[in-house]
């Protein structure tokens, strides 16, 4: 692999191996393995793939994973009832409700119903509040994975100008909080760009580290980056590819071919941020088990 390409699969193996060792130790100390329950509502094919990968990741590291599948007609109260049962289940350390939920269900209410001590997705306002207050407990998995990628590849964000494209509650906002925290993996100067930002191209060019999380295929082109940029691509977009068996392919928010000519390091899609997200979810589940 080209040395400038950040190998998300290899890095995720590293993290999973560390989690696996800690799970073994925990089991020796307490006699039990951590438990992760994933609630999947409906039949969105992308969500089904993500959930399957999470289950597989849990199996790999010795976490007891279970997937609770509910029909897309499930009501908000029915989903909350399942979450409440998991809240009081002593064998369940971590709860993740796969998003997006069907439109008739209020994601905010469901997230609020999760016990903050089992909220391994880090999306409960209690945990996002702790992060914003500089005392992170469960950090959302994708931002946590990105910080690990930077630190583990010698691209520590300390003192550097990081431009984050996107301000979602899942990626952009927690990531910008995390990068500006005091301490290892933080201490960056962070600019957050979003759909209302005016001079986005100029801001992108001023980035030493550019992280794109907007969901627009190949939005960042080479004229938007400076030589030597570290480019992290969070986007997972399906675009039509009639020559492929499936009829589509996955691309990121960064135009890999052109930006990789200028970047000093860049993540591919697939094989970049995605695998790290799963590894960090497993790491959060281990933390949850330690807190119980
Ligand atoms: P979102 O739709 O919730 O948020 C998109 C953000 O982009 C918004 O904050 C919006 O203001 C901003 N935006 C939209 N148009 C813009 C523009 N032209 N310029 C600048 N900002 C703009 O999306 P999300 O959930 O944060 O996901 C973003 C992408 O990351 C998606 O492709 C998603 O599939 C992917 N994703 C990947 C992982 C992973 O593990 N790799 C995890 C979560 C999301």
Coordinates of C-alpha atoms and ligand atoms in Angstrom, one line a residue:
X1 CA 0.0 0.0 0.0
X2 CA 1.2 3.5 -0.9
X3 CA 2.8 4.9 2.3
X4 CA 0.7 8.0 2.3
X5 CA -2.5 6.0 2.4
X6 CA -3.8 5.6 5.9
X7 CA -4.7 2.0 6.4
X8 CA -7.9 2.1 8.4
X9 CA -8.2 -1.7 8.3
X10 CA -4.7 -2.2 9.8
X11 CA -5.2 0.4 12.4
X12 CA -8.6 -1.0 13.4
X13 CA -6.9 -4.4 13.8
X14 CA -4.5 -2.8 16.2
X15 CA -7.3 -1.3 18.3
X16 CA -9.3 -4.5 18.2
X17 CA -6.3 -6.5 19.4
X18 CA -5.9 -4.1 22.4
X19 CA -9.6 -4.4 23.2
X20 CA -9.5 -8.2 22.9
X21 CA -6.6 -8.4 25.4
X22 CA -8.4 -6.1 27.8
X23 CA -11.6 -8.2 27.4
X24 CA -9.7 -11.3 28.3
X25 CA -8.2 -9.6 31.4
X26 CA -11.7 -8.3 32.5
X27 CA -13.1 -11.8 32.1
X28 CA -10.3 -13.2 34.3
X29 CA -11.0 -10.5 37.0
X30 CA -14.8 -10.5 36.9
X31 CA -15.8 -13.8 35.3
X32 CA -17.8 -12.1 32.7
X33 CA -17.5 -10.7 29.1
X34 CA -18.8 -7.3 28.1
X35 CA -22.2 -7.4 26.4
X36 CA -23.3 -5.2 23.5
X37 CA -26.9 -5.0 22.3
X38 CA -27.6 -3.4 18.9
X39 CA -31.2 -2.4 18.1
X40 CA -32.1 -2.4 14.4
X41 CA -35.5 -1.1 13.4
X42 CA -36.6 -1.6 9.8
X43 CA -34.9 -3.0 6.8
X44 CA -32.6 -0.3 5.5
X45 CA -29.9 -2.3 3.6
X46 CA -27.0 0.0 4.6
X47 CA -27.9 -0.2 8.3
X48 CA -28.2 -4.0 8.0
X49 CA -24.6 -4.1 6.7
X50 CA -23.3 -1.8 9.5
X51 CA -25.1 -3.8 12.2
X52 CA -23.7 -7.1 10.8
X53 CA -20.2 -5.6 10.8
X54 CA -20.6 -4.5 14.4
X55 CA -21.8 -7.9 15.4
X56 CA -18.8 -9.5 13.6
X57 CA -16.4 -7.1 15.3
X58 CA -17.8 -7.9 18.8
X59 CA -17.4 -11.7 18.1
X60 CA -13.7 -11.0 17.1
X61 CA -12.8 -9.4 20.4
X62 CA -14.8 -11.6 22.7
X63 CA -17.6 -9.1 23.4
X64 CA -21.0 -10.8 23.6
X65 CA -22.9 -9.1 20.8
X66 CA -26.7 -9.4 20.2
X67 CA -28.8 -7.8 17.5
X68 CA -32.4 -7.1 18.3
X69 CA -34.3 -6.6 15.0
X70 CA -37.6 -4.8 15.0
X71 CA -40.0 -4.3 12.0
X72 CA -40.1 -0.9 10.3
X73 CA -43.7 -0.6 11.6
X74 CA -42.5 -0.7 15.3
X75 CA -43.8 2.3 17.2
X76 CA -41.6 4.7 19.2
X77 CA -42.9 3.4 22.5
X78 CA -42.1 -0.2 21.4
X79 CA -38.5 0.8 20.6
X80 CA -38.2 2.6 23.9
X81 CA -39.7 -0.4 25.8
X82 CA -36.9 -2.6 24.3
X83 CA -34.3 0.0 25.3
X84 CA -35.7 0.1 28.9
X85 CA -35.4 -3.7 29.1
X86 CA -31.8 -3.4 28.0
X87 CA -31.2 -0.6 30.5
X88 CA -32.1 -3.0 33.4
X89 CA -30.4 -6.1 31.9
X90 CA -27.2 -6.7 34.0
X91 CA -25.7 -8.7 31.1
X92 CA -26.0 -5.7 28.7
X93 CA -23.2 -3.2 29.1
X94 CA -23.6 -1.2 25.9
X95 CA -26.7 -0.2 23.9
X96 CA -26.6 1.1 20.4
X97 CA -29.8 2.0 18.5
X98 CA -28.8 2.0 14.8
X99 CA -29.6 5.3 13.1
X100 CA -31.4 6.5 11.1
X101 CA -34.7 5.3 12.6
X102 CA -37.9 5.2 10.5
X103 CA -39.4 8.6 10.0
X104 CA -42.3 8.2 12.4
X105 CA -39.9 7.6 15.4
X106 CA -38.3 10.6 17.1
X107 CA -34.6 9.7 17.3
X108 CA -34.0 12.3 20.1
X109 CA -36.6 10.6 22.4
X110 CA -35.1 7.1 21.8
X111 CA -31.6 8.4 22.4
X112 CA -32.7 10.0 25.7
X113 CA -34.2 6.7 26.9
X114 CA -30.8 5.0 26.8
X115 CA -29.1 4.8 30.2
X116 CA -26.1 7.2 29.8
X117 CA -23.9 4.6 31.4
X118 CA -24.7 2.2 28.6
X119 CA -24.7 4.8 25.8
X120 CA -21.7 3.4 23.8
X121 CA -22.6 5.6 20.8
X122 CA -22.0 8.7 23.0
X123 CA -25.1 10.5 21.6
X124 CA -27.1 10.9 24.8
X125 CA -27.1 14.6 25.8
X126 CA -25.5 13.6 29.1
X127 CA -22.4 12.2 27.2
X128 CA -22.3 15.0 24.6
X129 CA -22.5 17.4 27.5
X130 CA -19.5 15.8 29.2
X131 CA -17.5 16.0 26.0
X132 CA -18.4 19.7 25.5
X133 CA -17.5 20.3 29.2
X134 CA -14.0 18.8 28.5
X135 CA -14.7 15.6 30.5
X136 CA -15.4 13.0 27.8
X137 CA -16.7 9.6 28.9
X138 CA -18.3 7.9 25.8
X139 CA -17.0 9.6 22.7
X140 CA -19.0 9.0 19.5
X141 CA -17.2 6.2 17.7
X142 CA -16.4 7.9 14.4
X143 CA -14.8 11.1 15.9
X144 CA -12.9 8.9 18.4
X145 CA -11.7 6.7 15.6
X146 CA -10.4 9.7 13.6
X147 CA -8.4 11.0 16.5
X148 CA -6.9 7.6 17.0
X149 CA -6.0 7.4 13.3
X150 CA -4.2 10.8 13.5
X151 CA -2.3 10.0 16.6
X152 CA -1.3 6.5 15.6
X153 CA 0.0 7.6 12.2
X154 CA 2.2 10.4 13.6
X155 CA -0.2 13.1 12.5
X156 CA -0.9 14.4 16.0
X157 CA -3.3 17.4 15.7
X158 CA -1.7 19.3 18.5
X159 CA -1.1 22.9 17.5
X160 CA -2.3 22.3 13.9
X161 CA -5.1 24.0 12.0
X162 CA -7.8 21.4 11.5
X163 CA -10.8 22.2 9.2
X164 CA -13.8 20.0 9.8
X165 CA -16.5 20.0 7.1
X166 CA -19.9 19.2 8.6
X167 CA -21.5 19.8 12.0
X168 CA -23.7 16.8 12.6
X169 CA -24.3 15.5 16.1
X170 CA -22.7 12.1 15.1
X171 CA -19.5 13.4 13.4
X172 CA -18.7 17.1 12.9
X173 CA -19.7 18.6 16.2
X174 CA -18.3 16.0 18.6
X175 CA -15.1 15.8 16.5
X176 CA -14.6 19.5 16.7
X177 CA -15.0 19.4 20.5
X178 CA -12.7 16.4 20.8
X179 CA -9.9 18.0 18.7
X180 CA -9.9 21.2 20.7
X181 CA -9.8 19.5 24.1
X182 CA -6.6 19.8 26.2
X183 CA -4.5 16.7 26.1
X184 CA -3.3 13.9 23.8
X185 CA -5.2 13.9 20.5
X186 CA -6.5 17.4 21.1
X187 CA -4.9 20.8 21.4
X188 CA -5.8 21.6 17.7
X189 CA -7.0 24.9 16.4
X190 CA -10.4 23.9 14.8
X191 CA -12.5 25.6 12.2
X192 CA -15.9 24.0 11.6
X193 CA -17.5 24.6 8.1
X194 CA -21.1 23.8 7.2
X195 CA -23.8 24.4 4.6
X196 CA -23.9 28.1 5.4
X197 CA -20.1 28.7 5.4
X198 CA -19.2 31.3 2.8
X199 CA -15.5 31.1 2.0
X200 CA -15.2 27.3 2.3
X201 CA -12.6 26.7 -0.4
X202 CA -10.3 29.3 1.1
X203 CA -10.8 27.8 4.6
X204 CA -10.1 24.3 3.2
X205 CA -6.8 25.5 1.7
X206 CA -5.7 26.9 5.1
X207 CA -6.1 23.4 6.7
X208 CA -3.1 21.3 7.8
X209 CA -5.6 18.5 8.5
X210 CA -8.8 18.5 6.5
X211 CA -11.7 16.2 7.6
X212 CA -14.7 15.9 5.4
X213 CA -18.0 14.7 6.8
X214 CA -20.8 16.1 4.7
X215 CA -22.2 13.3 2.6
X216 CA -21.5 14.8 -0.8
X217 CA -19.6 12.5 -3.2
X218 CA -16.1 13.7 -4.0
X219 CA -16.9 17.3 -2.9
X220 CA -13.3 18.2 -2.0
X221 CA -11.1 18.5 -5.0
X222 CA -7.4 19.2 -5.4
X223 CA -7.8 22.9 -5.9
X224 CA -9.3 23.1 -2.4
X225 CA -6.3 21.7 -0.5
X226 CA -2.7 22.7 0.1
X227 CA 0.3 20.6 -0.5
X228 CA 1.1 18.3 2.3
X229 CA -2.5 18.3 3.8
X230 CA -3.6 15.3 5.9
X231 CA -6.9 14.4 4.4
X232 CA -9.5 12.3 6.4
X233 CA -12.6 11.2 4.5
X234 CA -15.6 10.3 6.6
X235 CA -18.1 10.2 3.7
X236 CA -19.7 7.0 2.5
X237 CA -21.7 7.7 -0.6
X238 CA -23.2 5.3 -3.0
X239 CA -22.8 6.4 -6.6
X240 CA -24.0 4.6 -9.8
X241 CA -21.4 2.3 -11.4
X242 CA -23.0 0.3 -14.2
X243 CA -19.8 -1.6 -14.8
X244 CA -19.9 -3.0 -11.2
X245 CA -21.8 -6.2 -10.4
X246 CA -23.9 -4.4 -7.7
X247 CA -24.5 -1.4 -10.0
X248 CA -23.0 1.1 -7.5
X249 CA -19.7 1.9 -5.8
X250 CA -18.8 3.6 -2.6
X251 CA -16.9 6.9 -2.7
X252 CA -16.1 9.5 0.0
X253 CA -16.5 13.2 0.3
X254 CA -13.0 13.7 -1.0
X255 CA -11.9 13.2 -4.6
X256 CA -9.3 10.6 -3.8
X257 CA -7.5 10.5 -7.1
X258 CA -6.7 14.3 -7.3
X259 CA -6.4 15.1 -3.6
X260 CA -4.0 12.2 -3.0
X261 CA -1.5 13.9 -5.5
X262 CA -1.1 16.8 -3.0
X263 CA -1.8 15.1 0.4
X264 CA 1.0 13.9 2.7
X265 CA -1.5 11.3 4.1
X266 CA -5.0 10.4 3.1
X267 CA -7.7 7.8 4.1
X268 CA -9.3 5.7 1.4
X269 CA -13.1 4.9 1.1
X270 CA -13.8 2.1 1.8
X271 CA -11.0 0.9 4.2
X272 CA -10.4 4.2 6.0
X273 CA -12.5 5.7 8.8
X274 CA -15.3 3.0 8.6
X275 CA -13.3 0.2 10.2
X276 CA -12.0 2.5 12.9
X277 CA -15.6 3.4 13.8
X278 CA -16.4 -0.2 14.6
X279 CA -13.1 -0.7 16.6
X280 CA -14.0 2.4 18.7
X281 CA -17.5 1.2 19.4
X282 CA -16.0 -2.0 20.8
X283 CA -13.6 0.1 22.9
X284 CA -16.5 2.0 24.3
X285 CA -18.3 -1.2 25.1
X286 CA -15.2 -2.3 27.1
X287 CA -15.3 1.0 29.0
X288 CA -19.0 0.5 29.7
X289 CA -18.3 -2.9 31.1
X290 CA -15.6 -1.5 33.4
X291 CA -18.0 1.2 34.6
X292 CA -20.6 -1.3 35.7
Ligands
LIG1 P1 -25.3 14.8 8.1 O1 -26.1 14.8 6.8 O2 -26.0 14.6 9.4 O3 -24.5 16.1 8.2 C1 -23.9 16.7 7.0 C2 -23.3 18.0 7.4 O4 -22.6 18.5 6.3 C3 -24.2 19.1 8.0 O5 -23.7 19.5 9.2 C4 -24.2 20.2 6.9 O6 -24.2 21.5 7.5 C5 -22.9 19.9 6.2 N1 -22.9 20.3 4.8 C6 -23.8 20.0 3.9 N2 -23.5 20.5 2.7 C7 -22.3 21.2 2.9 C8 -21.5 21.9 2.0 N3 -21.8 22.1 0.8 N4 -20.4 22.4 2.6 C9 -20.1 22.2 3.9 N5 -20.8 21.6 4.7 C10 -22.0 21.0 4.2 O7 -24.2 13.7 7.8 P2 -23.3 12.8 8.8 O8 -24.1 11.9 9.6 O9 -22.4 13.7 9.6 O10 -22.5 12.0 7.7 C11 -21.6 12.6 6.8 C12 -21.0 11.6 5.9 O11 -20.3 10.7 6.7 C13 -22.1 10.7 5.2 O12 -21.6 10.3 3.9 C14 -22.2 9.5 6.1 O13 -22.5 8.3 5.4 C15 -20.7 9.4 6.5 N6 -20.5 8.7 7.8 C16 -19.5 7.8 7.9 C17 -19.2 7.1 9.0 C18 -18.1 6.2 9.1 O14 -18.0 5.4 10.0 N7 -17.2 6.2 8.1 C19 -19.9 7.4 10.2 C20 -21.0 8.4 10.1 C21 -21.2 9.0 8.9

